[in-house]
Coordinates of C-alpha atoms in Angstrom, one line a residue:
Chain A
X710 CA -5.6 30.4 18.3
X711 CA -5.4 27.5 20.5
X712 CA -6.3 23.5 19.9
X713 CA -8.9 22.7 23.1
X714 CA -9.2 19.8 25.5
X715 CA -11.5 19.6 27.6
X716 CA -12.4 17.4 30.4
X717 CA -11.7 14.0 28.3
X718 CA -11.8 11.2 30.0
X719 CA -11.0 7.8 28.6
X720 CA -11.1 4.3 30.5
X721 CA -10.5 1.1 29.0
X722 CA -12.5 -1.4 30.4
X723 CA -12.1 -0.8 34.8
X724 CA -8.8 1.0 34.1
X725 CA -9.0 4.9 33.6
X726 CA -6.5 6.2 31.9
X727 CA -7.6 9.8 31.1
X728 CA -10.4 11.6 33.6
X729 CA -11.2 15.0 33.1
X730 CA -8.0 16.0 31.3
X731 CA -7.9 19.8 30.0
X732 CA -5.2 21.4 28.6
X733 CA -4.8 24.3 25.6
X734 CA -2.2 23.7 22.9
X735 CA -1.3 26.6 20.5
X736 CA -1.9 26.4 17.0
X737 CA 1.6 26.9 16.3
X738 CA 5.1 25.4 16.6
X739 CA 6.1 22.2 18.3
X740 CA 4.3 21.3 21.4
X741 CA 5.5 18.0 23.6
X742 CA 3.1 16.2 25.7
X743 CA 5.5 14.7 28.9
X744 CA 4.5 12.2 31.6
X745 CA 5.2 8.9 32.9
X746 CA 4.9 5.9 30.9
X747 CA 0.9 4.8 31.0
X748 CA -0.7 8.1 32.2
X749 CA -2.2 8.1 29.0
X750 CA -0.5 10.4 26.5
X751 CA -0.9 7.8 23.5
X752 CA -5.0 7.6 24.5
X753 CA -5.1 11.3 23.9
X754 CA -3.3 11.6 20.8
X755 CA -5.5 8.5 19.2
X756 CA -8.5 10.2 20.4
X757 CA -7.5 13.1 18.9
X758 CA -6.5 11.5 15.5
X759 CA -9.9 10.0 15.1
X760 CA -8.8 6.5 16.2
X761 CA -10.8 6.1 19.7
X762 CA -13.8 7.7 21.1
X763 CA -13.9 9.5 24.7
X764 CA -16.3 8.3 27.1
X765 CA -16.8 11.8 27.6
X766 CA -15.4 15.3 27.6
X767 CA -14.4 16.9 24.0
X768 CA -11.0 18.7 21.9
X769 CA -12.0 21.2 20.0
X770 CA -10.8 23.2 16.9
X771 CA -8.7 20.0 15.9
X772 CA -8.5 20.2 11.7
X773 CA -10.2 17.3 9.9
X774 CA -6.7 16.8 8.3
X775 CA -4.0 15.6 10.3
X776 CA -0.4 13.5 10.0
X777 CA 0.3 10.9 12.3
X778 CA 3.6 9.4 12.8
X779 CA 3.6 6.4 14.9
X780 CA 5.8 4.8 17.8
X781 CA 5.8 2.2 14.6
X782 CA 6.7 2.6 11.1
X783 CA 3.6 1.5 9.8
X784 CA 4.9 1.1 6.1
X785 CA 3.4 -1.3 3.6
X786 CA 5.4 -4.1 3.1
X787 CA 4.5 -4.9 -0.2
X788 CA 4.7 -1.0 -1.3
X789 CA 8.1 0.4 -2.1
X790 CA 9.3 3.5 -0.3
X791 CA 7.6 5.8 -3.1
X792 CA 4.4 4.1 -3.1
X793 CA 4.6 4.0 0.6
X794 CA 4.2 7.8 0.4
X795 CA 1.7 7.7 -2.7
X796 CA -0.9 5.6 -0.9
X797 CA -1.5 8.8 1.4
X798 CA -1.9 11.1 -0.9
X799 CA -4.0 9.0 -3.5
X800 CA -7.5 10.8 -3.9
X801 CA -5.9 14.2 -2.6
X802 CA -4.0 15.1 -5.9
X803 CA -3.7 14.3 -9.2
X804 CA -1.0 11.7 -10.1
X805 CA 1.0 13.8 -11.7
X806 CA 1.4 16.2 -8.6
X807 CA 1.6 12.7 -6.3
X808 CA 4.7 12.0 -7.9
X809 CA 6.7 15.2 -8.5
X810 CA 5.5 16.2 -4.5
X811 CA 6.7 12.7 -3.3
X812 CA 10.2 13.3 -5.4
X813 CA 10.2 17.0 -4.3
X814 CA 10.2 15.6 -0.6
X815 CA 12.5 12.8 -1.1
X816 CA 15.0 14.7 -3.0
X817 CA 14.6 17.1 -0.4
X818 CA 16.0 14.9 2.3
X819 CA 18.2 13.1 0.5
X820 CA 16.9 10.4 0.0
X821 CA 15.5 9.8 -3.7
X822 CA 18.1 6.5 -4.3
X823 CA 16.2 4.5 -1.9
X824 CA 12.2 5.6 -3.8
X825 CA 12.4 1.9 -5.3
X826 CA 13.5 0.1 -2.1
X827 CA 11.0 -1.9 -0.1
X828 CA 10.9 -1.5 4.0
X829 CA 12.4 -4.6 4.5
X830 CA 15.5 -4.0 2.6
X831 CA 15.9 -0.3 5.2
X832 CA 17.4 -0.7 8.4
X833 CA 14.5 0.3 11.6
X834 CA 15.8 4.1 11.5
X835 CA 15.8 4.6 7.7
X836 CA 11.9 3.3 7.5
X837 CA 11.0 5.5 10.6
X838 CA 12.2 8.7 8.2
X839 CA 10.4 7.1 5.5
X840 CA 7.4 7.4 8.0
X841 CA 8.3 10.8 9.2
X842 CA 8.8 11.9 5.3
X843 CA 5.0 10.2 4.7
X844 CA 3.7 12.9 7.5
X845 CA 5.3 15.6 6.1
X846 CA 4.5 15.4 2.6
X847 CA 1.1 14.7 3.7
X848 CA -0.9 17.9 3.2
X849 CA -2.1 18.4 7.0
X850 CA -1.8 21.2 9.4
X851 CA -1.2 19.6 12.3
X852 CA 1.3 16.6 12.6
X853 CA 1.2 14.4 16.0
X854 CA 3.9 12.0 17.0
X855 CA 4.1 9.5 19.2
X856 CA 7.1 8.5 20.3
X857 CA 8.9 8.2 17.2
X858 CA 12.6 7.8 18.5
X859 CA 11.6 5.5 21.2
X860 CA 12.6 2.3 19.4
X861 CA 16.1 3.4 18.0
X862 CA 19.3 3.6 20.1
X863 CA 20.9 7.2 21.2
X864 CA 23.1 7.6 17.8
X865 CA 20.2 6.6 15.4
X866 CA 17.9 8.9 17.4
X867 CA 19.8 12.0 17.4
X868 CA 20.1 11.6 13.7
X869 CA 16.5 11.1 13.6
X870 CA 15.7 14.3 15.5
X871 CA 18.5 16.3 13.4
X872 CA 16.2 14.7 10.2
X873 CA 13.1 16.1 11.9
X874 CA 14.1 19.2 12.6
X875 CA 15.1 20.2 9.5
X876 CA 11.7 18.9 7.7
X877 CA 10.1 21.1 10.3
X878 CA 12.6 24.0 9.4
X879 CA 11.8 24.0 5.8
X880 CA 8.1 23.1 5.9
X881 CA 6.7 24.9 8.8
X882 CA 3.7 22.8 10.6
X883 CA 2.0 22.6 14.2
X884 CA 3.2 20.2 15.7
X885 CA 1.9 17.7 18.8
X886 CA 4.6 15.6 20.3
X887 CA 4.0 13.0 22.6
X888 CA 7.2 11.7 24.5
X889 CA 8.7 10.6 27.8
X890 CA 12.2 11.3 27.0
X891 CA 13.2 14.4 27.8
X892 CA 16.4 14.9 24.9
X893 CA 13.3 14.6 22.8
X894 CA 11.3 17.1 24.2
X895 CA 14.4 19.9 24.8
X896 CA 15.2 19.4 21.2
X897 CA 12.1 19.7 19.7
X898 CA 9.5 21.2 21.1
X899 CA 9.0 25.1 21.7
X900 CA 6.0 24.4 24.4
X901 CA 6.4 21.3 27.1
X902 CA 3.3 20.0 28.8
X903 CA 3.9 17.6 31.4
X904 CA 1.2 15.8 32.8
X905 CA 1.0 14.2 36.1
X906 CA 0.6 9.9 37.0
X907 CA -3.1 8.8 37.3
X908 CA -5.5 10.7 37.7
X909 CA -3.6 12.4 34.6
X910 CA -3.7 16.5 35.4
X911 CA -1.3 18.8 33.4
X912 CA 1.5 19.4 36.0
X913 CA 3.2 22.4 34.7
X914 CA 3.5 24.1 31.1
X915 CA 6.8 24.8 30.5
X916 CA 8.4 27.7 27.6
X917 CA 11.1 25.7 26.1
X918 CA 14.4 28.3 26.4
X919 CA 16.6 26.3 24.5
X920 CA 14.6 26.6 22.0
X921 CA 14.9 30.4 22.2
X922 CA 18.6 30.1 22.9
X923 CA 20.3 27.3 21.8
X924 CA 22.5 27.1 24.3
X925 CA 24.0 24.2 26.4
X926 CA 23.4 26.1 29.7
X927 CA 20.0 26.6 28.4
X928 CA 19.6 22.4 28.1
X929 CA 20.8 22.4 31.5
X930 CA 18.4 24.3 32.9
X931 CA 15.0 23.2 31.3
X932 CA 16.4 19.3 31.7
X933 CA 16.6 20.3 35.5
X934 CA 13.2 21.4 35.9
X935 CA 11.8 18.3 33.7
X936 CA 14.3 16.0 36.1
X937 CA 11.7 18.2 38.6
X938 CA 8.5 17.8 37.6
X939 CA 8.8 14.0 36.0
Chain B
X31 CA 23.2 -16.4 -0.2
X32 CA 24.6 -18.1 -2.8
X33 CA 26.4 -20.9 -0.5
X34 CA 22.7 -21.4 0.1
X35 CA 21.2 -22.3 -3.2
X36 CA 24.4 -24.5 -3.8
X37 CA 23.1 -26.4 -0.6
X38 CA 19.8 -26.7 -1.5
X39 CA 20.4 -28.0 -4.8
X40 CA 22.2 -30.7 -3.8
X41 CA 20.0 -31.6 -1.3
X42 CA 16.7 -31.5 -3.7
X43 CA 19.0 -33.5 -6.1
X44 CA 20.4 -36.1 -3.8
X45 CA 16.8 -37.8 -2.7
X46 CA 16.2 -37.4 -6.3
X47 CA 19.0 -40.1 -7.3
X48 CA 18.5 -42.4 -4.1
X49 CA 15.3 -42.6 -5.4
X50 CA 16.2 -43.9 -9.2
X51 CA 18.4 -45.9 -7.8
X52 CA 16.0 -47.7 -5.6
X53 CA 13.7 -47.9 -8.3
X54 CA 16.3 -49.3 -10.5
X55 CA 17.3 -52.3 -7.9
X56 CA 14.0 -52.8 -7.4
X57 CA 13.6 -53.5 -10.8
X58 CA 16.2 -55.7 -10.9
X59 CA 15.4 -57.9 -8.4
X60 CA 11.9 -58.2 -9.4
X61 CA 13.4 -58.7 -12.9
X62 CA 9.5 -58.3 -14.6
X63 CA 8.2 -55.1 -16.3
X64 CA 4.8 -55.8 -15.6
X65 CA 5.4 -55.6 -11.7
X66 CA 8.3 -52.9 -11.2
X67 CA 9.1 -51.8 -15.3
X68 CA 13.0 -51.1 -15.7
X69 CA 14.1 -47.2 -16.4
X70 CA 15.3 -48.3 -19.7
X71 CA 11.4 -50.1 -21.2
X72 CA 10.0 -46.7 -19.4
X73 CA 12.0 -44.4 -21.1
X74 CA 11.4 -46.5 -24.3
X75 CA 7.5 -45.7 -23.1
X76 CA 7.8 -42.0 -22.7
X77 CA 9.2 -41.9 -25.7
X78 CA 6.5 -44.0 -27.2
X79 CA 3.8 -41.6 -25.8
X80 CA 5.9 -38.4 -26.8
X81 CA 5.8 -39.1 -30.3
X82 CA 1.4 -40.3 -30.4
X83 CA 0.1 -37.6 -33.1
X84 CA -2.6 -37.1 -29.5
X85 CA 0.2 -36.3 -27.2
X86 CA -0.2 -32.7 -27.3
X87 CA -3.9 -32.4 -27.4
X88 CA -4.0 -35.0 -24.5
X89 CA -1.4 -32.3 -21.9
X90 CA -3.2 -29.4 -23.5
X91 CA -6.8 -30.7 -22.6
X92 CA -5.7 -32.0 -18.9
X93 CA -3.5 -28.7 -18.4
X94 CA -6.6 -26.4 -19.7
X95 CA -8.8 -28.4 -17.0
X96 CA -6.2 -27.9 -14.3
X97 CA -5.7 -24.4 -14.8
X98 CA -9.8 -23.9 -14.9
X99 CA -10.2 -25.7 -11.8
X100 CA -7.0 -23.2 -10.1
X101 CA -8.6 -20.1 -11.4
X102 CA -12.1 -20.7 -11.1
X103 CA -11.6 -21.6 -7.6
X104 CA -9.0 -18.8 -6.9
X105 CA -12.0 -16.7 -8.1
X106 CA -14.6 -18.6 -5.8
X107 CA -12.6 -18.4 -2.9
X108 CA -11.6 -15.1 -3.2
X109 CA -15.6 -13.9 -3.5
X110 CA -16.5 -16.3 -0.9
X111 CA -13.9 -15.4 1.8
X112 CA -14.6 -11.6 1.3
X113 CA -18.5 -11.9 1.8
X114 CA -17.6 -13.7 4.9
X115 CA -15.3 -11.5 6.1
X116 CA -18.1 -9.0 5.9
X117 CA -20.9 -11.3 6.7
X118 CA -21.0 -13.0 9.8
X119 CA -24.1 -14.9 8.7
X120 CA -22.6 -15.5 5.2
X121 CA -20.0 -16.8 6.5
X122 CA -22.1 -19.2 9.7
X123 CA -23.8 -20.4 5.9
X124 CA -21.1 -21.5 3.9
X125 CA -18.5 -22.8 6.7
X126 CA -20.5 -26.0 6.6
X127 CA -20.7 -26.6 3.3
X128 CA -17.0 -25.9 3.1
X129 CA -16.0 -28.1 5.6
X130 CA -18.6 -30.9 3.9
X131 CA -16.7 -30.6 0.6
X132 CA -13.5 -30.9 2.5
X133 CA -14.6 -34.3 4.3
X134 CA -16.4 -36.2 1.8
X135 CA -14.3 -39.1 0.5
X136 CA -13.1 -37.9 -3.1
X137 CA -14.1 -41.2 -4.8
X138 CA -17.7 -40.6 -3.5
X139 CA -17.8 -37.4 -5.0
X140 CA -16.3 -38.3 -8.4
X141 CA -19.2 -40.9 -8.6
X142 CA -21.4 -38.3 -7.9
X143 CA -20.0 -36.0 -10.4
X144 CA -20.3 -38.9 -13.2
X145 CA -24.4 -39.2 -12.0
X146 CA -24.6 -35.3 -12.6
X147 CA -22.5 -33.9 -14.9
X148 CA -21.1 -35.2 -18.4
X149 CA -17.8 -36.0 -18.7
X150 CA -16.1 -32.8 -19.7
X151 CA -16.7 -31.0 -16.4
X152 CA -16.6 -34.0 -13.8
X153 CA -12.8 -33.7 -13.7
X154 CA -13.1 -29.8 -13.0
X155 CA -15.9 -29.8 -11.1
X156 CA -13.9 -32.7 -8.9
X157 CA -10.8 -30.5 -8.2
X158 CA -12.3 -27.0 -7.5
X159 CA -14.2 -29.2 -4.7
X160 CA -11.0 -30.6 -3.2
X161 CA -8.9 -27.1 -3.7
X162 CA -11.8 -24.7 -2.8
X163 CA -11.9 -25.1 0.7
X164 CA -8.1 -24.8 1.1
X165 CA -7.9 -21.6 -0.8
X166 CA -11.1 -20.5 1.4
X167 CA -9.6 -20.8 4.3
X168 CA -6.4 -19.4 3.4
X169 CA -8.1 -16.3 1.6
X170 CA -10.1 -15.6 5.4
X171 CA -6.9 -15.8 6.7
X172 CA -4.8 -13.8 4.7
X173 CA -7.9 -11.0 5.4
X174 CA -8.2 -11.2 9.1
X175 CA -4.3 -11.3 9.6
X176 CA -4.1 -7.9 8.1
X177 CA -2.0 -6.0 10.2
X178 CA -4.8 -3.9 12.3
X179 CA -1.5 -0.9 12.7
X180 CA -1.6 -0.2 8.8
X181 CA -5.2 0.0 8.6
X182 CA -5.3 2.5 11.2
X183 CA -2.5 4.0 9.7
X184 CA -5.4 4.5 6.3
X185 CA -7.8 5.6 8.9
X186 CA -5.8 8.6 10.1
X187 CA -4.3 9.3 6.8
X188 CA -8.4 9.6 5.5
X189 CA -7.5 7.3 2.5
X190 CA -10.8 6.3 0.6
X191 CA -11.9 2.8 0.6
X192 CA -11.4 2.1 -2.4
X193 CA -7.9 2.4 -2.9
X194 CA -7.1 1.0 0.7
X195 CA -9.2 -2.3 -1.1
X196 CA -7.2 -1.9 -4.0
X197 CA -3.6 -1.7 -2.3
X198 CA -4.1 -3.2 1.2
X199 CA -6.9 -5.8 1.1
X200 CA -5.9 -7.6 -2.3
X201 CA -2.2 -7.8 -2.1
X202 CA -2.8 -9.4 1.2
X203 CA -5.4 -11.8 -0.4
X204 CA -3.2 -11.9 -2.9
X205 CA 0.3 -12.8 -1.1
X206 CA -1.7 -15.6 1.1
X207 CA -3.0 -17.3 -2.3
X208 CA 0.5 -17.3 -3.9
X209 CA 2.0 -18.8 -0.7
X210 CA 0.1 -21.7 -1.1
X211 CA -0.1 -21.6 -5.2
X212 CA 1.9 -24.4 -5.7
X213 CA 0.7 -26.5 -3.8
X214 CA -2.9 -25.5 -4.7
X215 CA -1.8 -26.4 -8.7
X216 CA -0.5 -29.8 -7.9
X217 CA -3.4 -30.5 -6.1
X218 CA -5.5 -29.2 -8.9
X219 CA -3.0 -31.3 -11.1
X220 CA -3.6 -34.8 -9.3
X221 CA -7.1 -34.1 -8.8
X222 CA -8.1 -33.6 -12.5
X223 CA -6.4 -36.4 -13.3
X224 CA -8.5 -39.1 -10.9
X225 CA -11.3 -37.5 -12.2
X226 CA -10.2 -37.9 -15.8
X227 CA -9.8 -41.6 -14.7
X228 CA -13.1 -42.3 -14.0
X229 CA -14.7 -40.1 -16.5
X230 CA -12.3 -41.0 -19.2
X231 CA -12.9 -37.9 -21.3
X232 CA -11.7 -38.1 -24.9
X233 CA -8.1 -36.5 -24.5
X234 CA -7.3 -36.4 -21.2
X235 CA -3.9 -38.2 -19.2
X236 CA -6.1 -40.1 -16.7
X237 CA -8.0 -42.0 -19.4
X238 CA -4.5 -42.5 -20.9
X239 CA -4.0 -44.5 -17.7
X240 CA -6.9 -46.2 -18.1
X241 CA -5.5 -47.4 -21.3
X242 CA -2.4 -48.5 -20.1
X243 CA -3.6 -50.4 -17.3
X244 CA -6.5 -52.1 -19.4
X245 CA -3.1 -53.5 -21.4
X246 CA -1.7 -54.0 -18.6
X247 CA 1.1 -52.3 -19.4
X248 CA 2.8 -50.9 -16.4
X249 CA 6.2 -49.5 -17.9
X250 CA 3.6 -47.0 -19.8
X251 CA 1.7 -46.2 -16.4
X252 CA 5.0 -45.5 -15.2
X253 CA 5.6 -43.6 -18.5
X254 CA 2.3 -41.0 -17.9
X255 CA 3.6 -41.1 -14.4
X256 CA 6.8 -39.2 -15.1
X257 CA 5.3 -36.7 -17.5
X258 CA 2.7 -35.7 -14.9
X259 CA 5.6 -34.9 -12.6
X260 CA 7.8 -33.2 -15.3
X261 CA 4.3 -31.1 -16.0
X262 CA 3.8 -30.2 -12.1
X263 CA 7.6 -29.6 -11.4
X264 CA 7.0 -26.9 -14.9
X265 CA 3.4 -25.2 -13.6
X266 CA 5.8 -24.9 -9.7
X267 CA 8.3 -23.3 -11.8
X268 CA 6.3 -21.0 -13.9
X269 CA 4.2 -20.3 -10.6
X270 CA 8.1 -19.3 -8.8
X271 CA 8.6 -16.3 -11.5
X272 CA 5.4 -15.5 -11.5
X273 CA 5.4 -15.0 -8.1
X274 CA 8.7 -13.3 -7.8
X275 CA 7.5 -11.0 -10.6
X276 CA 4.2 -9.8 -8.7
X277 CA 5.6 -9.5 -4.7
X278 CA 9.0 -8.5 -5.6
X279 CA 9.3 -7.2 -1.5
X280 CA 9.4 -10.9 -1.0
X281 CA 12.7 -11.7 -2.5
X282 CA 14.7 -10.1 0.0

């Protein structure tokens, strides 16, 4: 079972960004989406989120019900860390069910002291697993990210990804990871796509072994062939 | 924080006492109660007033007018900036009359107001026309500022309409009203009261001050004066815990 692109192309006013892009993603596991900054991997994941139109080509078998976390937080100010997490799942549940899944989650993670705070009291990192959480305890089959570690320094974001992995280790989900940072993409994801600078073509599909293995000669070796094909 | 609120306190209460004391030399070298009144013949005044049997009845009525005039124009404004946030012809429509209401002198319009309505209703009708286009424009603004990001975050997240009207689009209306809420009220506040001055209903503070200028007694101009600013400073203080009670995010 495999998630289809196919020759999508997207430009944005003169400037292309996508042109006949095809690619296959499984229906399974984590899959990151690699390339240089601009070639476009955002486009694709907003087009297939719903959020922008192709000027022509078409993804296939993508479910109606998806997560999104963004290179952004995207929390509601004036909605506290619980509500945050209600307001996605109002009209999906009952309220009853709302609030024991959103405690189940945070409780889950640790993190059921800070259900009252609001985003502006949480540091950058802690709102970014509020925003990861929100994904998660969103009922979807596929999850896509974007970039979620990019705005965090190297301590915060290895804690992030250790967060992350767990969720994904507990509550197993297909997964679509966009990223230029190859720690990122070694950690995570069991499938690597990296996709070339303009016009954007999928350079090489890489298995991830460390994945497989978790072993440090393992990250050696698949961060030397990224350092190769980015 | 709290060094803070120490600070500000003494710098709201510093201007405060300049500005009895002024008043109070001023007095003194004018030395005549019609012209400047002293602090001591005001207070005497207040005092006066405080005690009428029609005191009460007289804040009641111009308070009930003021709050009328803030929450029939909240309402207005609210229904008015939505349709135009949806409309773009609505909205070419009403921007003109708007922008009339906000231009035309407010003397002219009380005199209007006394050709067309009876005296009960000029003073309200008077201040929702001043404080309408205000809360209009704030209302428009606190829509189209919406941060685009967390309505796409709703989008992808397939949350119905109705609750992304319900806990996106009103608190925003909502938050842009109450940042200008007290302002709005003592503009409702002063408003009511020049039109209670000209259309002297029966218990009202402005024909008060009709009364005390007729006598030409200034200390109890001066009198009405400080009660209207004791009754704003109270409707901005109520308006701070109300405010603090509804956007509690804010306080941080």
């Amino acid at each position: 079972m495999t998630y289809t692109i196919r020759n999508l192309s997207k430009s944005f006013n003169e400037l292309k960004v996508l042109e006949n892009l095809s690619m296959e993603i499984k229906r399974e596991g984590i899959t990151c989406i690699m390339g240089p900054s601009g070639c476009g991997k955002t486009t694709l994941l907003n087009i297939i989120a719903g959020l922008s139109t192709a000027d022509s080509g078409e993804v296939i078998g993508f479910e109606d019900k998806l997560s999104y976390v963004f290179q952004e937080d995207r929390l509601i100010p004036w909605k506290s860390v619980e509500e945050n997490i209600h307001f996605v799942l109002k009209g999906r549940m009952e309220n009853g069910e709302i609030t024991s899944t959103t405690n189940k989650f945070l409780s889950m993670v640790g993190l059921e002291e800070y259900k009252n705070y609001y985003p502006n009291a949480l540091s950058g990192g802690m709102k970014q697993r509020i925003s990861i959480l929100r994904a998660f305890v969103y009922p979807a089959d596929l999850m896509l990210l974007d970039e979620p570690f990019s705005s965090l320094d190297l301590a915060r974001k290895n804690n992030l990804i250790q967060f992350f992995k767990d969720l994904v280790l507990k509550e197993n989900r297909c997964v679509i990871l966009v990223s230029h940072d190859m720690d990122v993409a070694i950690q995570l994801s069991n499938k690597i796509i990296v996709l070339s600078d303009k016009p954007t073509r999928v350079k090489k599909v890489l298995d991830n072994i460390y994945r497989i293995e978790e072993r440090e000669e393992n990250y050696i070796k698949m961060k030397k062939l990224l350092e190769m094909e980015l | 924080m709290k060094k803070y609120t120490i600070r500000d306190k003494k710098n709201s209460i510093l201007p405060k006492i300049s500005l009895i004391l002024i008043w109070l030399i001023l007095s003194l070298m004018v030395n005549n109660d019609i012209i400047i009144p002293g602090i001591g013949v005001t207070l005497e005044n207040i005092l006066k007033l405080v005690k009428d049997s029609n005191f009460p009845v007289t804040i009641l009525m111009t308070f009930f007018r003021t709050l009328m005039v803030f929450l029939i124009s909240t309402l207005l404004s609210v229904i008015l900036a939505s349709l135009s946030s949806v409309s773009e012809s609505f909205y070419s429509h009403i921007r003109p009359v708007l922008s009339l209401m906000a231009s035309v002198p407010i003397l002219a319009l009380i005199l209007l107001a006394l050709i067309w309505l009876n005296v009960e209703t000029v003073a309200i009708f008077v201040g929702i026309v001043f404080i309408l286009p205000i809360q209009f424009e704030k209302v428009l603004d606190g829509i189209n500022s919406i941060d685009e990001k967390i309505l796409q975050m709703a989008k992808v997240y397939k949350v119905k309409k109705m609750v992304r009207i319900r806990d996106i689009y009103i608190p925003s209306i909502l938050i842009a009203l109450s940042s200008i809420a007290n302002s709005t009220m003592a503009s409702a506040l002063k408003m009511v009261i020049a039109g209670e001055v000209l259309s002297q209903p029966r218990y009202s503070i402005g024909s008060n001050l009709i009364l005390q200028k007729t006598y030409l007694n200034t200390p109890g101009v001066f009198a009405w004066i400080i009660i209207i600013l004791l009754m704003s400073k109270t409707l901005s203080k109520i308006i701070d815990v109300l405010r603090k009670k509804a956007f509690p995010h804010d306080r941080m």
